[in-house]
PDB file of C-alpha atoms and ligand atoms in Angstrom:
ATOM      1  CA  UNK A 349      25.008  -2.421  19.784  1.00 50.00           C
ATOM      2  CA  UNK A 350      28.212  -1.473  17.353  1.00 52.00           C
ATOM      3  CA  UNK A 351      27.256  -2.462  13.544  1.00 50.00           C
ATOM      4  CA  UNK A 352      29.183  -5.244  13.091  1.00 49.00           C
ATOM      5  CA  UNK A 353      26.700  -7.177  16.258  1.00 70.00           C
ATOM      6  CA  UNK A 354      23.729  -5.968  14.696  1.00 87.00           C
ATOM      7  CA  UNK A 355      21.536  -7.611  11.469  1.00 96.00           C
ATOM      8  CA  UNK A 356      22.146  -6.532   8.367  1.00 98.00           C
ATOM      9  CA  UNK A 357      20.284  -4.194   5.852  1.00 98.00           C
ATOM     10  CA  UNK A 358      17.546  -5.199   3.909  1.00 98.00           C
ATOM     11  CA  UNK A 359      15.483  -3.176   0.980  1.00 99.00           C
ATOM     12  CA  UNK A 360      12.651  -3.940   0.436  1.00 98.00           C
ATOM     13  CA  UNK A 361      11.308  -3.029  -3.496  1.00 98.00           C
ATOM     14  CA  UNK A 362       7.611  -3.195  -4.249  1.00 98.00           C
ATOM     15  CA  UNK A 363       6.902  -3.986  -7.690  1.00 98.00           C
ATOM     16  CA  UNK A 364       4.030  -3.863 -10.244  1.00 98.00           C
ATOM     17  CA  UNK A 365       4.464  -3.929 -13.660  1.00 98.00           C
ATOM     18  CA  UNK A 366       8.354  -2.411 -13.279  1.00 98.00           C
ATOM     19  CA  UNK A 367       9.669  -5.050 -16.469  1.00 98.00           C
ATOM     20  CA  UNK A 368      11.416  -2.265 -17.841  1.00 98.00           C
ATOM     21  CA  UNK A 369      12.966  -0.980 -14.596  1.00 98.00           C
ATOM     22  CA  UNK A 370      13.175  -3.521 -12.106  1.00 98.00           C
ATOM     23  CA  UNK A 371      16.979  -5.572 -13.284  1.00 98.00           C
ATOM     24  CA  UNK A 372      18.937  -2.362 -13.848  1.00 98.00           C
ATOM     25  CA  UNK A 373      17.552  -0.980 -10.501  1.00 98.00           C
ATOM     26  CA  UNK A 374      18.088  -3.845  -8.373  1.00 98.00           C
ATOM     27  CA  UNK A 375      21.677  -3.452  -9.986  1.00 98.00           C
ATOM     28  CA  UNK A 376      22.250   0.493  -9.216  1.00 98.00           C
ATOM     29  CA  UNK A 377      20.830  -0.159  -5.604  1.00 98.00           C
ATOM     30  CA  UNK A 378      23.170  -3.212  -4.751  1.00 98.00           C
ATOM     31  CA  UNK A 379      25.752  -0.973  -6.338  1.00 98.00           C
ATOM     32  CA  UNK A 380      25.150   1.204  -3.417  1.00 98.00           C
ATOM     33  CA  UNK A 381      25.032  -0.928  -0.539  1.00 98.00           C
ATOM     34  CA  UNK A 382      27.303  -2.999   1.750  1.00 97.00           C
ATOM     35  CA  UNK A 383      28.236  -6.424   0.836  1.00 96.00           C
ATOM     36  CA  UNK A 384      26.318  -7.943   3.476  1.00 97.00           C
ATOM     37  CA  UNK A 385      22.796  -6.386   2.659  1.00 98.00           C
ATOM     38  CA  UNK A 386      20.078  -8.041   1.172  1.00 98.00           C
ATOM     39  CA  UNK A 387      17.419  -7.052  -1.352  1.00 98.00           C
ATOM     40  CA  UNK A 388      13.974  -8.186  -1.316  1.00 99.00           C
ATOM     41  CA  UNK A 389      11.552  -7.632  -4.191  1.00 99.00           C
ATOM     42  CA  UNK A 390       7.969  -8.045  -3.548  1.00 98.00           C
ATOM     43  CA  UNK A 391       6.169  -8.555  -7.001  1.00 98.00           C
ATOM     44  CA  UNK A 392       1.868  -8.764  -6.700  1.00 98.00           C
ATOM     45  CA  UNK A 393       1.715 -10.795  -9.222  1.00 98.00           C
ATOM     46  CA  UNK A 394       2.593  -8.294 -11.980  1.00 98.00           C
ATOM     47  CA  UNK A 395       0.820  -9.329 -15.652  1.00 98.00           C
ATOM     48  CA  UNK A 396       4.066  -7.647 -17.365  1.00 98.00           C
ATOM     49  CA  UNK A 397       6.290 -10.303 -15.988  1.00 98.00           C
ATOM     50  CA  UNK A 398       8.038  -8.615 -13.511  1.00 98.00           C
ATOM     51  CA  UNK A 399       8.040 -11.813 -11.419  1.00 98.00           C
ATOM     52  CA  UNK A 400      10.005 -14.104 -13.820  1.00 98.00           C
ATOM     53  CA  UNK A 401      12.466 -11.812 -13.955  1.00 98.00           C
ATOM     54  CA  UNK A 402      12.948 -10.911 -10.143  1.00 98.00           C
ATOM     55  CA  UNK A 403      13.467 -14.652 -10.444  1.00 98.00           C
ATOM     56  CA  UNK A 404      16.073 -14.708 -12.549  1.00 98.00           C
ATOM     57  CA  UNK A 405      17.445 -11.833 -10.607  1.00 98.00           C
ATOM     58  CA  UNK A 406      17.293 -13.881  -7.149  1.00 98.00           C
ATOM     59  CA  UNK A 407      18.768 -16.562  -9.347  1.00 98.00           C
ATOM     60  CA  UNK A 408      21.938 -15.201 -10.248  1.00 97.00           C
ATOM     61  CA  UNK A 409      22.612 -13.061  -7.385  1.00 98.00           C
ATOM     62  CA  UNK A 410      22.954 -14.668  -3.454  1.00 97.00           C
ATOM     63  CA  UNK A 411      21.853 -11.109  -1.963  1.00 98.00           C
ATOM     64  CA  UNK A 412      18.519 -10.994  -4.357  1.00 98.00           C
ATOM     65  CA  UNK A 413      15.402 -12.769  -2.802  1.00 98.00           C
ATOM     66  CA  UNK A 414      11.447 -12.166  -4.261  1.00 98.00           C
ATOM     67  CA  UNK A 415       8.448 -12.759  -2.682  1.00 98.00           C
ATOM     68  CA  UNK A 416       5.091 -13.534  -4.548  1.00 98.00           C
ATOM     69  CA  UNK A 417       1.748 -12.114  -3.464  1.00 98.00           C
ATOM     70  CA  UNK A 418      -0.973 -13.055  -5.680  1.00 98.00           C
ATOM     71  CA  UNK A 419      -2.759  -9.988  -6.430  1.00 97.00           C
ATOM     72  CA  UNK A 420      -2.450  -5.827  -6.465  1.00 97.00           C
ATOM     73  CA  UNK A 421      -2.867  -4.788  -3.140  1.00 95.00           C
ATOM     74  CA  UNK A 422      -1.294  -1.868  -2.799  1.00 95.00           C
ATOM     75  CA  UNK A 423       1.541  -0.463  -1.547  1.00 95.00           C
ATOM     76  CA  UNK A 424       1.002  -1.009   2.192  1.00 97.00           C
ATOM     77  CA  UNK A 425       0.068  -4.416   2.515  1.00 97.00           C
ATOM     78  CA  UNK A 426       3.169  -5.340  -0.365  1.00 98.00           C
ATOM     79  CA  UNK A 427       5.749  -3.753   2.663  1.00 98.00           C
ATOM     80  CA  UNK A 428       4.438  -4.966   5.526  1.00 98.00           C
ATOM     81  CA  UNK A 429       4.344  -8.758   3.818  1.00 98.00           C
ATOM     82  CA  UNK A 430       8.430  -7.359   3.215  1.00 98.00           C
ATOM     83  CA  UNK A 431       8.978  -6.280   6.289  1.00 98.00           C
ATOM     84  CA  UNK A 432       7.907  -8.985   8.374  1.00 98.00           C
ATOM     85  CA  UNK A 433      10.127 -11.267   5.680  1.00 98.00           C
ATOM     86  CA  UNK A 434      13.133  -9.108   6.632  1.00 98.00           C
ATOM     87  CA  UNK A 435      12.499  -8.909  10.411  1.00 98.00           C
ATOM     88  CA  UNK A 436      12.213 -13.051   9.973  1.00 98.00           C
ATOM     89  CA  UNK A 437      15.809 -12.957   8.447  1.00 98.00           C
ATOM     90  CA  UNK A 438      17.446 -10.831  11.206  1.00 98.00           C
ATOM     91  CA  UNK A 439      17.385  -7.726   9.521  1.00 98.00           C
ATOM     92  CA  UNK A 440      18.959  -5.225  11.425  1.00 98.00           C
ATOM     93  CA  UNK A 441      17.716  -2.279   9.516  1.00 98.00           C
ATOM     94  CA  UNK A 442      14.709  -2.099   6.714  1.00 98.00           C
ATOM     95  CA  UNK A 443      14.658   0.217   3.560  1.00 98.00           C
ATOM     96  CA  UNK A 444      11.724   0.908   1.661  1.00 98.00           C
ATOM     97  CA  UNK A 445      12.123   2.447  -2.051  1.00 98.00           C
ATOM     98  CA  UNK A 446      10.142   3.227  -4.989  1.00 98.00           C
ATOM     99  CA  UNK A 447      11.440   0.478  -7.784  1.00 98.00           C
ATOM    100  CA  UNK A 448      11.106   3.020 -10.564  1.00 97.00           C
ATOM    101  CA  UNK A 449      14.443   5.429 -10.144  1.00 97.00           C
ATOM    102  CA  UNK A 450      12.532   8.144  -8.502  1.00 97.00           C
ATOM    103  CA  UNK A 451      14.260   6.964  -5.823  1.00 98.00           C
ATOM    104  CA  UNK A 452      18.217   7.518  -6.859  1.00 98.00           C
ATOM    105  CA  UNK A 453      20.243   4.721  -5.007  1.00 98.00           C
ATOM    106  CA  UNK A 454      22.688   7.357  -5.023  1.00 98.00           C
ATOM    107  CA  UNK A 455      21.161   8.534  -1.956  1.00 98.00           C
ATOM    108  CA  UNK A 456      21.106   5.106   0.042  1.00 98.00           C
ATOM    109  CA  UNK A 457      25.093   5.565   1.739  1.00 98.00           C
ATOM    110  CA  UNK A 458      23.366   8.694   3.512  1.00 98.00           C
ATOM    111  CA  UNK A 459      20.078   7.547   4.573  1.00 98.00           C
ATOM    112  CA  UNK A 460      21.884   4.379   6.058  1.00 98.00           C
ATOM    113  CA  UNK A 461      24.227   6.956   7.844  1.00 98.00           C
ATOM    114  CA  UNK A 462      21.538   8.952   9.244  1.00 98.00           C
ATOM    115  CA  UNK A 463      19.400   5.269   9.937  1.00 98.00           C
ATOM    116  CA  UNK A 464      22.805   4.474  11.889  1.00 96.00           C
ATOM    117  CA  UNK A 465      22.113   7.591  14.386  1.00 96.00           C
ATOM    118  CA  UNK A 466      18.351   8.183  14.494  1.00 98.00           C
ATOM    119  CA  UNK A 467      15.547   5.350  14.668  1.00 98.00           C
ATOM    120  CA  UNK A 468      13.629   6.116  11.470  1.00 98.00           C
ATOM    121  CA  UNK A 469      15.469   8.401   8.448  1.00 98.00           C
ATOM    122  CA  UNK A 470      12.892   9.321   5.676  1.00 98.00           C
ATOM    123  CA  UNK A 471      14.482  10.970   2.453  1.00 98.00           C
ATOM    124  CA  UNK A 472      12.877  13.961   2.362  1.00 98.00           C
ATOM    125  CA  UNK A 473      11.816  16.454  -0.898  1.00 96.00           C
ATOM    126  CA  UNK A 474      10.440  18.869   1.543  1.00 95.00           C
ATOM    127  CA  UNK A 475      13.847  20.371   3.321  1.00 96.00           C
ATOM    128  CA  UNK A 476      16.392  22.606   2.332  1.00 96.00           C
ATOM    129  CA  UNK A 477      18.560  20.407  -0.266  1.00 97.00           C
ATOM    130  CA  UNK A 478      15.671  18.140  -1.539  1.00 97.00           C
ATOM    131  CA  UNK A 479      13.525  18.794  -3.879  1.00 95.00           C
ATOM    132  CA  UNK A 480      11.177  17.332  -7.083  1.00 94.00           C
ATOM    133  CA  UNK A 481      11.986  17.525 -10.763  1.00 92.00           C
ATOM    134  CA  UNK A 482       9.636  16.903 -13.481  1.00 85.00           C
ATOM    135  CA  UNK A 483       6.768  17.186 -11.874  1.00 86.00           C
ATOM    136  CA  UNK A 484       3.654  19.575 -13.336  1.00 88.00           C
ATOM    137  CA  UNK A 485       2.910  22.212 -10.999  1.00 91.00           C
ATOM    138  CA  UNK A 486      -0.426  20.563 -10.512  1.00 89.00           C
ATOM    139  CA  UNK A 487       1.255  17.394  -8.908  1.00 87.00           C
ATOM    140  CA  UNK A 488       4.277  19.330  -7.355  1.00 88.00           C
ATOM    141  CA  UNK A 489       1.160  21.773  -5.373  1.00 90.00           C
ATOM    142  CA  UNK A 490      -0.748  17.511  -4.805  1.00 87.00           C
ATOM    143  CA  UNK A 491       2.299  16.350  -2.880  1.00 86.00           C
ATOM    144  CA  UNK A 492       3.679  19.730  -0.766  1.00 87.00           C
ATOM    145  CA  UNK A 493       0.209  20.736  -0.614  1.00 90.00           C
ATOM    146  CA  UNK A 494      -0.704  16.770   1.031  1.00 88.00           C
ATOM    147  CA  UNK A 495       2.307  16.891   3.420  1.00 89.00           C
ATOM    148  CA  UNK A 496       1.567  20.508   4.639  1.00 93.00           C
ATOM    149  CA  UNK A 497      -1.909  19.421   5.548  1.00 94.00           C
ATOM    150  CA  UNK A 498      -0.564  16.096   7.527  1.00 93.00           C
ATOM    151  CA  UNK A 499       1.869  17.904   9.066  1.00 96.00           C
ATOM    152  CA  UNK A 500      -1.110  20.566  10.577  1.00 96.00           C
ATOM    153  CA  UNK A 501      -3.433  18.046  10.967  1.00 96.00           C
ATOM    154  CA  UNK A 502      -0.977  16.093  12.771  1.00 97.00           C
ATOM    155  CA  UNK A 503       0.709  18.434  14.850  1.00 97.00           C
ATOM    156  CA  UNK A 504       4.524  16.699  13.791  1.00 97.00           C
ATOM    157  CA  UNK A 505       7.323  18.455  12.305  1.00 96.00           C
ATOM    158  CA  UNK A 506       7.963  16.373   9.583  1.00 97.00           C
ATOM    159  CA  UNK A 507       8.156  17.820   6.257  1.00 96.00           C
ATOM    160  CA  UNK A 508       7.951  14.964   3.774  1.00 96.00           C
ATOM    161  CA  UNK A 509       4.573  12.623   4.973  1.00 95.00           C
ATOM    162  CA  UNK A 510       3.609  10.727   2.236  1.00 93.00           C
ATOM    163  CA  UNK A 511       7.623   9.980   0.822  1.00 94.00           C
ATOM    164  CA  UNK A 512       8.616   6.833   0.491  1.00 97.00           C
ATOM    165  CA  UNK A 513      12.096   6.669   0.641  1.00 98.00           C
ATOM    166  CA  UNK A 514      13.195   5.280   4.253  1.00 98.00           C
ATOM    167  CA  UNK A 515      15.333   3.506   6.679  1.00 98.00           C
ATOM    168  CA  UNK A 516      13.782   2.110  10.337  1.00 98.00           C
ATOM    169  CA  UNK A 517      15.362   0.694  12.533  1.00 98.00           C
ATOM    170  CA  UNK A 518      14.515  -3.244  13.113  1.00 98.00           C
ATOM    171  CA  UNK A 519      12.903  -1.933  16.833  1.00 98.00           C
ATOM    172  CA  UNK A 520      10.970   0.874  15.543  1.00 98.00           C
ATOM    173  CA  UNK A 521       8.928  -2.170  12.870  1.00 98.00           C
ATOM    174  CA  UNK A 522       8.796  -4.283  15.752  1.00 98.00           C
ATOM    175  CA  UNK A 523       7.288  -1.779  17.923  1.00 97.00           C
ATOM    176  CA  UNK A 524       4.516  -1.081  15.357  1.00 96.00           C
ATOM    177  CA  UNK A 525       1.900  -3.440  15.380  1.00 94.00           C
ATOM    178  CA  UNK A 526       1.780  -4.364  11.765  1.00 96.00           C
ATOM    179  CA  UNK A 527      -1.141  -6.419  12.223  1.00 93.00           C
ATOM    180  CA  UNK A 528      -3.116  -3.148  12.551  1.00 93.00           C
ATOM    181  CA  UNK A 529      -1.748  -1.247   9.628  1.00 94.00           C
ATOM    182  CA  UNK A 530      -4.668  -0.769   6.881  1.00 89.00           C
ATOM    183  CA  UNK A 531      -3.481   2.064   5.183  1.00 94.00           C
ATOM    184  CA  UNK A 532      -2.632   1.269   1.554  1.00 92.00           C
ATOM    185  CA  UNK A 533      -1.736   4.097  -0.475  1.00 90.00           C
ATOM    186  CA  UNK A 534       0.272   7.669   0.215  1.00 89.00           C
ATOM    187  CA  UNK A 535      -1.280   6.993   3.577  1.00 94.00           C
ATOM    188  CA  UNK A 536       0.366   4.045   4.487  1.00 97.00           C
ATOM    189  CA  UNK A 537       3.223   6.255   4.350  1.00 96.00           C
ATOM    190  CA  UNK A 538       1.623   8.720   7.049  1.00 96.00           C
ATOM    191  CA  UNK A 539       0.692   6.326   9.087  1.00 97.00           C
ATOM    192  CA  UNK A 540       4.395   4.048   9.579  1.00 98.00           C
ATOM    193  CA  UNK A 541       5.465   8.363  10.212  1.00 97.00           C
ATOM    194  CA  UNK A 542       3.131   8.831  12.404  1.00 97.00           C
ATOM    195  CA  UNK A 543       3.298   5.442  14.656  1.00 97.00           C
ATOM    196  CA  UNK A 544       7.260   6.112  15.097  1.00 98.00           C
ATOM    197  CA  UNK A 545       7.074   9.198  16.655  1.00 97.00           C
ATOM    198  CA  UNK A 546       4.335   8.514  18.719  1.00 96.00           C
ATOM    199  CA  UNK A 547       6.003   5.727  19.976  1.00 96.00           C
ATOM    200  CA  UNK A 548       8.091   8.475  21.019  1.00 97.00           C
ATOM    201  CA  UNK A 549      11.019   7.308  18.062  1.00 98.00           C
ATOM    202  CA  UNK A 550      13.497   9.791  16.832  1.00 98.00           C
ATOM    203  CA  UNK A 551      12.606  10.754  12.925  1.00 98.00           C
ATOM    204  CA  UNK A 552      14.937  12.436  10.699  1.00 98.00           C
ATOM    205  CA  UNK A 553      15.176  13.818   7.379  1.00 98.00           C
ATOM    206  CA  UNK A 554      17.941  13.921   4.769  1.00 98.00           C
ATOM    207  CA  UNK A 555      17.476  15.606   1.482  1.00 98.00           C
ATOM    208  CA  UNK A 556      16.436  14.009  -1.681  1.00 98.00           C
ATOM    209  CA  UNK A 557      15.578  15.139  -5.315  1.00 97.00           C
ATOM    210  CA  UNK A 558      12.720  13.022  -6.641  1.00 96.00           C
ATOM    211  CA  UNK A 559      12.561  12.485 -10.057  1.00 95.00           C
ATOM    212  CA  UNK A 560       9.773  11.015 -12.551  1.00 90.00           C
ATOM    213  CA  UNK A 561      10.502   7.594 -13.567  1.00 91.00           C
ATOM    214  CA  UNK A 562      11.744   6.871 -17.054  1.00 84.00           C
ATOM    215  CA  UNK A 563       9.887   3.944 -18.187  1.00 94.00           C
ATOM    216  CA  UNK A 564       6.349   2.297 -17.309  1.00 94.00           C
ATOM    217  CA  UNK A 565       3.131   3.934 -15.276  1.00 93.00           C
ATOM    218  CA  UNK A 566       2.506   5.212 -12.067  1.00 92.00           C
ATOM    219  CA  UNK A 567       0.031   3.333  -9.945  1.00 91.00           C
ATOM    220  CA  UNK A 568      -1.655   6.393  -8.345  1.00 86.00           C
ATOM    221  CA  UNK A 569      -4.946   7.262  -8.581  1.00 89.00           C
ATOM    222  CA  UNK A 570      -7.391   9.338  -7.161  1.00 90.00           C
ATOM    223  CA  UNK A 571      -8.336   6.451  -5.010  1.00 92.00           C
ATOM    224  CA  UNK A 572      -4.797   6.804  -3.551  1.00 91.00           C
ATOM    225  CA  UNK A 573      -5.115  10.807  -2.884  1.00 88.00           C
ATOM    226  CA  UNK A 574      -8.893  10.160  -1.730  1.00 92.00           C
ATOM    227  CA  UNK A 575      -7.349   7.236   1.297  1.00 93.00           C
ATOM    228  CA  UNK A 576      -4.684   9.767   2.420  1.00 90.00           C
ATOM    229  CA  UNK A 577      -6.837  12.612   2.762  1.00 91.00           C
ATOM    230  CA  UNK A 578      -9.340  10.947   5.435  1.00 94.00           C
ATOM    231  CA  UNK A 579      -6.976   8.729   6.853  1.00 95.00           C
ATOM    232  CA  UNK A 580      -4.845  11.709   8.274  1.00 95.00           C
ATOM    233  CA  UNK A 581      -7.688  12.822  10.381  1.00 95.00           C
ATOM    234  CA  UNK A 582      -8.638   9.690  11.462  1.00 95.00           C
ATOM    235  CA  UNK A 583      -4.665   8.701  12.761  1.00 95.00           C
ATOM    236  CA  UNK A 584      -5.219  12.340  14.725  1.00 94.00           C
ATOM    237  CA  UNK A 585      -8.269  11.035  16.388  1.00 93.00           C
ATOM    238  CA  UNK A 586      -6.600   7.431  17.400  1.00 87.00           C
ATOM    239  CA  UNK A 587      -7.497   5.015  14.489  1.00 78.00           C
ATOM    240  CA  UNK A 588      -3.844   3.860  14.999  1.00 65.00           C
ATOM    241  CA  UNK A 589      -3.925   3.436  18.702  1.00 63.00           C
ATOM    242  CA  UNK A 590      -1.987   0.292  18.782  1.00 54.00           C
TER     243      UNK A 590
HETATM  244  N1  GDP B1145       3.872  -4.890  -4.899  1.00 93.41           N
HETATM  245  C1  GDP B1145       3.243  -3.741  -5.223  1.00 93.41           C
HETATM  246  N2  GDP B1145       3.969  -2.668  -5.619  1.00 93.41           N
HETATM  247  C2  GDP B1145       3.305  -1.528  -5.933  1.00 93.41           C
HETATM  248  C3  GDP B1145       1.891  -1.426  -5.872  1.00 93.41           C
HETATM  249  N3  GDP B1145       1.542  -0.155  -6.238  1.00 93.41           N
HETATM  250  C4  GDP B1145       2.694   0.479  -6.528  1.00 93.41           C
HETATM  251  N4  GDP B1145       3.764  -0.335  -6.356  1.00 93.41           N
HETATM  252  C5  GDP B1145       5.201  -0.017  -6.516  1.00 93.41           C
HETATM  253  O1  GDP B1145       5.482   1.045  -5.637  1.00 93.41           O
HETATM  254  C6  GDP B1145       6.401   1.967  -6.212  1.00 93.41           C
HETATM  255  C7  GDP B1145       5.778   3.370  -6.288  1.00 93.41           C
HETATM  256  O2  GDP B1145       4.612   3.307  -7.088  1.00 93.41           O
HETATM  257  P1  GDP B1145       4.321   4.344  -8.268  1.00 93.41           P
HETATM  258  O3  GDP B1145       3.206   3.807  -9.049  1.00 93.41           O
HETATM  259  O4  GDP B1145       5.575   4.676  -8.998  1.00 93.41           O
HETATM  260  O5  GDP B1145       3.796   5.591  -7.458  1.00 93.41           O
HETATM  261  P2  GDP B1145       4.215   7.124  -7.655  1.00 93.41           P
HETATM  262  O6  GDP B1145       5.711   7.171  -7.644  1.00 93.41           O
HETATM  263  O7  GDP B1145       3.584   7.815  -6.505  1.00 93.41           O
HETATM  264  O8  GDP B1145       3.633   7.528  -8.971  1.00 93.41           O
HETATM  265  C8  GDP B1145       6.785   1.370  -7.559  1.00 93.41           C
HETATM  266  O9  GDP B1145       7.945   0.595  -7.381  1.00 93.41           O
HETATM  267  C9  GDP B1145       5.585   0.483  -7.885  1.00 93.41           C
HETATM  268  O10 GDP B1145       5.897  -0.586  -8.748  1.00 93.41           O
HETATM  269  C10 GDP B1145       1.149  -2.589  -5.461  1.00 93.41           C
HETATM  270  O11 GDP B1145      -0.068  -2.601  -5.373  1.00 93.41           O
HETATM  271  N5  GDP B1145       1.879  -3.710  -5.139  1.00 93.41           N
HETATM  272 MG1   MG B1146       6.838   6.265  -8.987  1.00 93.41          MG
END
């Protein structure tokens, strides 16, 4: 299929409690993208407001759409509500992004390029050109240290797991059985990974620098890190067979 037959783009940008972020992001990221892509926020409910002003957002600009969930989730279940909104709308291909600049739009023209060739293009901090700034050495040894053991436990050649930074292509969410999906953390990351290439999909990486938001919290917690760790072995021995 040549571009111009096929659906267009759609980001997808989970948000909770991003009021400081999310309007100047949504406004770098549509900076970066073709005029036919669309932008969906999905907002659980956020107690800072977040929502009202996604709606304001969605408001003043055609390309801007929000969906509600009610309550905190999680990561996973906030994308695969997005996903299956953008696979309703003829999406031909899907980002996912952090909403907090640690993912720099500045990126998205080459991870679209690379989406263009390859099924499923993950921005990756873990090969030559990427990278992480900002980060204590504690969390900097957390994440290589998390993808390493994925990667072994896994047998893939991956580098960056649990980043979530990527562009499938509309087949590769369709072939997934999103149904299934329980991950909801770093995992959930693993898992979409893993499902792709065992579906026999063709992964690759581009290089990113992650840095640490400016403004607002991070969500993790050792909940999070506790999910990925016995997930991984459990994908392994087939808890994603479908
Ligand atoms: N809708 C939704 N978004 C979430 C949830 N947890 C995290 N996010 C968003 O996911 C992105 C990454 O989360 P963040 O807390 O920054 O994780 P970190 O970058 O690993 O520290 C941000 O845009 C968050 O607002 C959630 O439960 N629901
Ligand atoms: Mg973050």
């Amino acid at each position: 299929m040549s571009p111009a037959e096929q659906g267009p783009v759609w980001v997808v940008l989970p948000t909770y409690n991003e009021a400081g972020n999310i309007e100047a992001f949504v406004e770098a990221v549509r900076d970066k993208l073709p005029a036919s892509a669309r932008i969906l926020i999905v907002d659980d409910n956020s107690p800072d407001g977040t929502g009202e002003i996604a709606d304001r957002l969605a408001g003043r600009l055609a390309s801007v759409s929000v969906l509600h969930r009610p309550r905190k989730e999680g990561l996973g279940p906030a994308y695969i509500a997005g996903f299956r909104h953008a696979l309703a709308e003829g999406a031909g291909h899907v980002v996912e992004m952090d909403s907090d600049f640690s993912h720099d739009p500045a990126y998205l023209p080459r991870l679209l390029e690379a989406g263009e060739r390859a099924d499923l293009a993950i921005g990756s901090r873990y090969v030559d050109g990427g990278g992480v700034t900002e980060w204590s050495a504690l969390r900097r040894a957390i994440s290589r240290g998390g993808s390493a053991y994925a990667r072994l436990v896994l047998g893939v050649k991956v580098r960056d797991l649990t980043g979530g930074f990527k562009c499938f292509r509309r087949e590769v969410l369709e072939a997934i059985d999103l149904d299934s999906i329980s991950s909801r953390g770093y995992a959930f990351q693993v898992e979409m990974t893993y499902r792709a290439l065992r579906r026999g999909f063709e992964v690759v990486e581009v290089p990113i620098v992650f840095r640490e938001r400016r403004v607002g919290a991070s969500k993790m917690d050792s909940s999070i890190v506790a999910e990925a760790i016995w997930r991984v072995p459990w994908l392994r021995l087939g808890g994603s067979s479908r």
